[in-house]
Amino acid sequence: MKKRKRKLKMKGITYILTIIFTLCILGVGYLGYTLIFKDNHKAIFLETIERNNYANIDYYAIYGIHMNLKGSFTLEEDVNDLALVLKNENEEITIPWELEQDNQNYTFTTSEYINEGIVLENIPIGEYYLLIKTIGTDENNEEVIKYYSLQNQTTYNDLEYYTLTKDNKNNKIDIEWNTYEEIPTLRFTIKETTLPDDVYDITIDPGHGGSDPGKTACSDGSATNSLGYCNSGNLISESNQNLQVALQLKEDLENLGYKVILTRETDE
């Protein structure tokens, strides 16, 4: 009877070790697939980018919820259509732009206004590259699609952006200038997250304060005297009125779910 119990015990250990070994093999296999096939899939997409011609980005900035770009490029061949797109291996999003042509030279902007352009709030979660897409025809009158990448000619490098809080969640967008096999690229990586402690949806700046009261007036409509006081009514200062409005606005915005900070919360 004791020998039988020992055999059963050994079989149990062997069974557990077999399961562990199998799980290890599956884990290594999945890791290999991720590193080889998945990356190759991305590499196949990036291989479609033209290697000898890039667009220059001469200006870019984030203002509010928009990213604005201005740039230029040259095309030697005639094309039927051009577009600015955010693209990955599965999806392509057309970005509105304003394009001007002078023979083979092109200039473009996402908007002439700084508070317009790419709506960062609307980019889906994922990884995208900003490219210029051209559609032309070859000698057989068949459609030819090409993609051109963007190179940074500005003094700005990578940027971070957090979408406005919605349902206690945010998207973090890493806007990065990278290279792929020496091809310059502008990549957008969007992941779901929450705001860090020192990042806010909205900052409110109640102007003046402390030794700077701003404009003053008397509550009954009379003017202040030569010393800056009221002969009748209460003294009202611009700094105090700004603060009261800002405090109420902060409360209203927080009730809508936004994370808000004031540059001052007292008359200092």
CSV table of C-alpha atoms in Angstrom, one decimal:
chain,number,residue,atom,x,y,z
A,1,MET,CA,0.0,0.0,0.0
A,2,LYS,CA,2.8,2.4,0.8
A,3,LYS,CA,4.5,1.8,-2.6
A,4,ARG,CA,1.2,2.6,-4.4
A,5,LYS,CA,0.9,5.9,-2.5
A,6,ARG,CA,4.4,6.8,-3.5
A,7,LYS,CA,3.7,6.0,-7.2
A,8,LEU,CA,0.6,8.1,-7.1
A,9,LYS,CA,2.5,11.0,-5.5
A,10,MET,CA,5.2,10.8,-8.2
A,11,LYS,CA,2.6,10.8,-10.9
A,12,GLY,CA,1.1,13.9,-9.5
A,13,ILE,CA,4.4,15.7,-9.4
A,14,THR,CA,5.2,14.6,-12.9
A,15,TYR,CA,1.8,15.9,-14.1
A,16,ILE,CA,2.3,19.3,-12.4
A,17,LEU,CA,5.8,19.6,-13.9
A,18,THR,CA,4.4,18.8,-17.4
A,19,ILE,CA,1.9,21.6,-17.1
A,20,ILE,CA,4.5,24.1,-16.0
A,21,PHE,CA,6.8,23.0,-18.8
A,22,THR,CA,4.0,23.3,-21.3
A,23,LEU,CA,3.1,26.8,-20.1
A,24,CYS,CA,6.7,27.9,-20.4
A,25,ILE,CA,6.8,26.6,-24.0
A,26,LEU,CA,3.6,28.5,-24.8
A,27,GLY,CA,4.9,31.7,-23.2
A,28,VAL,CA,8.2,31.5,-25.1
A,29,GLY,CA,6.3,30.9,-28.3
A,30,TYR,CA,4.0,33.8,-27.8
A,31,LEU,CA,7.0,36.1,-27.0
A,32,GLY,CA,8.7,34.9,-30.1
A,33,TYR,CA,5.6,35.6,-32.2
A,34,THR,CA,5.3,39.1,-30.7
A,35,LEU,CA,9.0,40.0,-31.3
A,36,ILE,CA,9.2,38.5,-34.8
A,37,PHE,CA,5.9,38.4,-36.6
A,38,LYS,CA,4.2,41.3,-35.0
A,39,ASP,CA,7.1,43.6,-35.4
A,40,ASN,CA,7.6,42.4,-38.9
A,41,HIS,CA,4.0,43.3,-39.6
A,42,LYS,CA,4.7,46.9,-38.5
A,43,ALA,CA,8.0,46.9,-40.5
A,44,ILE,CA,6.1,45.8,-43.6
A,45,PHE,CA,3.8,48.9,-43.2
A,46,LEU,CA,6.8,51.2,-42.7
A,47,GLU,CA,8.5,49.7,-45.8
A,48,THR,CA,5.8,51.4,-48.0
A,49,ILE,CA,7.2,54.9,-47.0
A,50,GLU,CA,9.3,56.6,-49.7
A,51,ARG,CA,13.0,56.7,-48.8
A,52,ASN,CA,14.4,59.5,-50.9
A,53,ASN,CA,11.9,62.3,-50.3
A,54,TYR,CA,10.5,63.7,-47.1
A,55,ALA,CA,8.2,66.6,-46.2
A,56,ASN,CA,9.7,69.3,-43.9
A,57,ILE,CA,7.8,70.4,-40.8
A,58,ASP,CA,8.8,74.0,-40.2
A,59,TYR,CA,6.3,74.7,-37.3
A,60,TYR,CA,4.2,72.6,-34.9
A,61,ALA,CA,2.5,73.3,-31.6
A,62,ILE,CA,-0.3,72.2,-29.3
A,63,TYR,CA,-2.9,74.8,-28.4
A,64,GLY,CA,-5.9,73.6,-26.4
A,65,ILE,CA,-7.1,70.3,-27.9
A,66,HIS,CA,-5.5,70.9,-31.3
A,67,MET,CA,-2.1,70.3,-32.8
A,68,ASN,CA,-1.1,72.6,-35.6
A,69,LEU,CA,1.5,71.9,-38.3
A,70,LYS,CA,3.0,73.9,-41.1
A,71,GLY,CA,5.4,72.4,-43.7
A,72,SER,CA,6.6,72.0,-47.3
A,73,PHE,CA,7.6,69.3,-49.7
A,74,THR,CA,8.5,68.8,-53.4
A,75,LEU,CA,7.1,66.2,-55.8
A,76,GLU,CA,8.8,65.4,-59.1
A,77,GLU,CA,5.9,63.4,-60.5
A,78,ASP,CA,2.4,64.5,-61.2
A,79,VAL,CA,-0.3,63.2,-58.9
A,80,ASN,CA,-4.1,63.1,-59.0
A,81,ASP,CA,-4.7,63.6,-55.3
A,82,LEU,CA,-2.8,64.3,-52.0
A,83,ALA,CA,-3.8,63.8,-48.4
A,84,LEU,CA,-2.4,64.2,-44.9
A,85,VAL,CA,-3.1,60.9,-43.0
A,86,LEU,CA,-2.6,59.2,-39.7
A,87,LYS,CA,-1.8,55.6,-40.6
A,88,ASN,CA,-0.9,52.3,-39.1
A,89,GLU,CA,-1.1,48.8,-40.4
A,90,ASN,CA,-4.8,48.5,-40.0
A,91,GLU,CA,-6.3,52.0,-40.2
A,92,GLU,CA,-5.9,55.3,-42.1
A,93,ILE,CA,-7.4,58.6,-40.8
A,94,THR,CA,-7.5,61.6,-43.2
A,95,ILE,CA,-6.5,64.9,-41.6
A,96,PRO,CA,-8.0,68.1,-43.0
A,97,TRP,CA,-5.3,70.5,-44.3
A,98,GLU,CA,-4.8,73.6,-46.4
A,99,LEU,CA,-2.5,72.9,-49.4
A,100,GLU,CA,-0.9,75.4,-51.9
A,101,GLN,CA,1.0,74.4,-55.0
A,102,ASP,CA,3.7,76.2,-57.0
A,103,ASN,CA,4.8,74.0,-59.8
A,104,GLN,CA,6.4,71.0,-58.0
A,105,ASN,CA,6.6,72.8,-54.7
A,106,TYR,CA,3.9,72.4,-52.0
A,107,THR,CA,3.2,74.2,-48.8
A,108,PHE,CA,0.6,73.1,-46.2
A,109,THR,CA,-0.9,73.8,-42.8
A,110,THR,CA,-3.5,72.0,-40.7
A,111,SER,CA,-5.0,75.4,-40.2
A,112,GLU,CA,-4.1,79.1,-40.4
A,113,TYR,CA,-5.4,79.5,-36.8
A,114,ILE,CA,-3.3,78.2,-33.9
A,115,ASN,CA,-6.4,76.9,-32.0
A,116,GLU,CA,-7.4,74.6,-34.9
A,117,GLY,CA,-5.8,71.6,-36.7
A,118,ILE,CA,-5.5,68.0,-35.7
A,119,VAL,CA,-8.1,67.3,-33.0
A,120,LEU,CA,-6.0,65.3,-30.5
A,121,GLU,CA,-9.1,64.3,-28.5
A,122,ASN,CA,-10.5,62.3,-31.5
A,123,ILE,CA,-7.5,60.1,-32.2
A,124,PRO,CA,-8.3,56.4,-31.3
A,125,ILE,CA,-6.1,54.3,-29.0
A,126,GLY,CA,-3.2,52.8,-31.0
A,127,GLU,CA,0.0,53.7,-32.8
A,128,TYR,CA,-0.1,55.9,-35.9
A,129,TYR,CA,2.3,57.7,-38.2
A,130,LEU,CA,1.6,61.0,-39.8
A,131,LEU,CA,2.3,60.8,-43.5
A,132,ILE,CA,1.5,62.5,-46.8
A,133,LYS,CA,-0.3,60.2,-49.2
A,134,THR,CA,-0.2,60.7,-52.9
A,135,ILE,CA,-2.4,59.0,-55.5
A,136,GLY,CA,-1.2,58.9,-59.1
A,137,THR,CA,-1.2,56.6,-62.2
A,138,ASP,CA,1.6,54.7,-64.0
A,139,GLU,CA,2.3,54.3,-67.7
A,140,ASN,CA,-0.5,51.6,-67.8
A,141,ASN,CA,-3.0,54.0,-66.3
A,142,GLU,CA,-3.1,52.0,-63.1
A,143,GLU,CA,-3.4,53.6,-59.7
A,144,VAL,CA,-0.2,54.2,-57.7
A,145,ILE,CA,-0.3,55.1,-54.0
A,146,LYS,CA,2.8,56.4,-52.2
A,147,TYR,CA,3.5,57.6,-48.7
A,148,TYR,CA,6.0,60.3,-47.6
A,149,SER,CA,7.2,60.8,-44.0
A,150,LEU,CA,7.8,64.0,-42.2
A,151,GLN,CA,11.1,65.3,-40.8
A,152,ASN,CA,11.4,67.8,-38.0
A,153,GLN,CA,12.9,71.2,-38.9
A,154,THR,CA,11.7,73.0,-35.8
A,155,THR,CA,13.3,73.6,-32.4
A,156,TYR,CA,10.7,71.4,-30.7
A,157,ASN,CA,11.1,67.7,-30.2
A,158,ASP,CA,8.8,65.2,-28.5
A,159,LEU,CA,5.6,66.3,-26.8
A,160,GLU,CA,3.1,64.8,-24.4
A,161,TYR,CA,-0.7,65.4,-24.4
A,162,TYR,CA,-3.5,64.2,-22.2
A,163,THR,CA,-7.1,64.2,-23.3
A,164,LEU,CA,-9.7,65.9,-21.2
A,165,THR,CA,-11.1,63.7,-18.4
A,166,LYS,CA,-14.1,61.7,-19.4
A,167,ASP,CA,-15.6,59.0,-17.0
A,168,ASN,CA,-12.5,59.4,-14.8
A,169,LYS,CA,-10.3,58.3,-17.7
A,170,ASN,CA,-7.9,60.0,-20.1
A,171,ASN,CA,-5.8,59.1,-23.1
A,172,LYS,CA,-2.1,59.9,-23.1
A,173,ILE,CA,-0.7,60.8,-26.5
A,174,ASP,CA,3.1,60.6,-27.0
A,175,ILE,CA,4.1,62.6,-30.0
A,176,GLU,CA,7.6,61.4,-31.0
A,177,TRP,CA,10.0,62.2,-33.7
A,178,ASN,CA,11.8,58.9,-34.5
A,179,THR,CA,13.5,57.1,-37.3
A,180,TYR,CA,12.9,53.8,-39.0
A,181,GLU,CA,15.9,52.5,-40.9
A,182,GLU,CA,17.1,56.1,-41.2
A,183,ILE,CA,13.6,57.3,-42.4
A,184,PRO,CA,12.4,60.2,-40.2
A,185,THR,CA,9.0,59.6,-38.8
A,186,LEU,CA,6.4,61.4,-36.6
A,187,ARG,CA,4.6,58.8,-34.4
A,188,PHE,CA,1.5,59.2,-32.3
A,189,THR,CA,1.1,56.6,-29.5
A,190,ILE,CA,-2.2,56.7,-27.7
A,191,LYS,CA,-2.8,54.8,-24.5
A,192,GLU,CA,-5.6,54.9,-21.9
A,193,THR,CA,-4.5,56.2,-18.5
A,194,THR,CA,-5.4,58.7,-15.8
A,195,LEU,CA,-3.9,62.1,-15.2
A,196,PRO,CA,-0.7,62.4,-13.1
A,197,ASP,CA,-0.9,64.4,-9.9
A,198,ASP,CA,0.7,67.5,-11.5
A,199,VAL,CA,-1.4,67.5,-14.7
A,200,TYR,CA,-4.8,69.2,-14.9
A,201,ASP,CA,-7.5,69.4,-17.5
A,202,ILE,CA,-8.0,73.1,-17.0
A,203,THR,CA,-6.0,76.0,-15.4
A,204,ILE,CA,-7.9,79.1,-14.4
A,205,ASP,CA,-5.9,82.3,-13.8
A,206,PRO,CA,-7.8,84.9,-11.8
A,207,GLY,CA,-6.0,88.1,-12.9
A,208,HIS,CA,-4.4,90.5,-10.4
A,209,GLY,CA,-4.4,89.9,-6.6
A,210,GLY,CA,-2.2,90.7,-3.6
A,211,SER,CA,-0.7,94.2,-4.1
A,212,ASP,CA,-2.4,94.5,-7.5
A,213,PRO,CA,-6.1,95.0,-7.1
A,214,GLY,CA,-6.7,96.0,-10.7
A,215,LYS,CA,-9.5,98.4,-11.3
A,216,THR,CA,-11.6,99.4,-8.3
A,217,ALA,CA,-15.1,100.8,-8.0
A,218,CYS,CA,-17.8,101.4,-5.3
A,219,SER,CA,-20.7,99.1,-5.0
A,220,ASP,CA,-23.3,102.0,-5.3
A,221,GLY,CA,-21.8,103.1,-8.5
A,222,SER,CA,-19.9,106.1,-7.1
A,223,ALA,CA,-16.2,106.8,-7.9
A,224,THR,CA,-13.5,106.2,-5.3
A,225,ASN,CA,-11.9,109.2,-3.7
A,226,SER,CA,-8.3,110.4,-4.1
A,227,LEU,CA,-7.1,107.9,-1.6
A,228,GLY,CA,-8.8,105.0,-3.5
A,229,TYR,CA,-11.6,104.5,-1.0
A,230,CYS,CA,-15.4,104.8,-1.2
A,231,ASN,CA,-17.2,107.7,0.5
A,232,SER,CA,-20.3,105.5,0.2
A,233,GLY,CA,-20.9,101.9,-0.7
A,234,ASN,CA,-18.3,99.1,-0.5
A,235,LEU,CA,-15.0,99.0,-2.4
A,236,ILE,CA,-15.0,96.4,-5.2
A,237,SER,CA,-11.7,95.3,-6.7
A,238,GLU,CA,-11.2,93.6,-10.1
A,239,SER,CA,-8.9,91.1,-8.4
A,240,ASN,CA,-11.6,90.0,-5.9
A,241,GLN,CA,-14.3,89.8,-8.6
A,242,ASN,CA,-12.0,87.7,-10.8
A,243,LEU,CA,-11.3,85.4,-7.8
A,244,GLN,CA,-15.0,84.9,-7.0
A,245,VAL,CA,-15.8,84.1,-10.6
A,246,ALA,CA,-12.8,81.7,-10.9
A,247,LEU,CA,-13.8,79.8,-7.7
A,248,GLN,CA,-17.3,79.3,-8.9
A,249,LEU,CA,-16.1,78.3,-12.3
A,250,LYS,CA,-13.7,75.8,-10.8
A,251,GLU,CA,-16.6,74.2,-8.8
A,252,ASP,CA,-18.8,74.0,-11.9
A,253,LEU,CA,-16.1,72.4,-14.0
A,254,GLU,CA,-15.3,69.9,-11.2
A,255,ASN,CA,-18.9,68.9,-11.1
A,256,LEU,CA,-18.6,68.1,-14.8
A,257,GLY,CA,-15.8,65.7,-14.0
A,258,TYR,CA,-12.8,67.8,-14.9
A,259,LYS,CA,-9.6,68.2,-12.9
A,260,VAL,CA,-9.1,71.9,-12.3
A,261,ILE,CA,-6.4,74.1,-10.7
A,262,LEU,CA,-6.3,77.9,-10.0
A,263,THR,CA,-3.1,80.0,-10.1
A,264,ARG,CA,-4.4,81.5,-6.8
A,265,GLU,CA,-7.2,80.7,-4.4
A,266,THR,CA,-6.9,83.7,-2.1
A,267,ASP,CA,-6.3,87.4,-2.6
A,268,GLU,CA,-2.5,86.9,-2.7
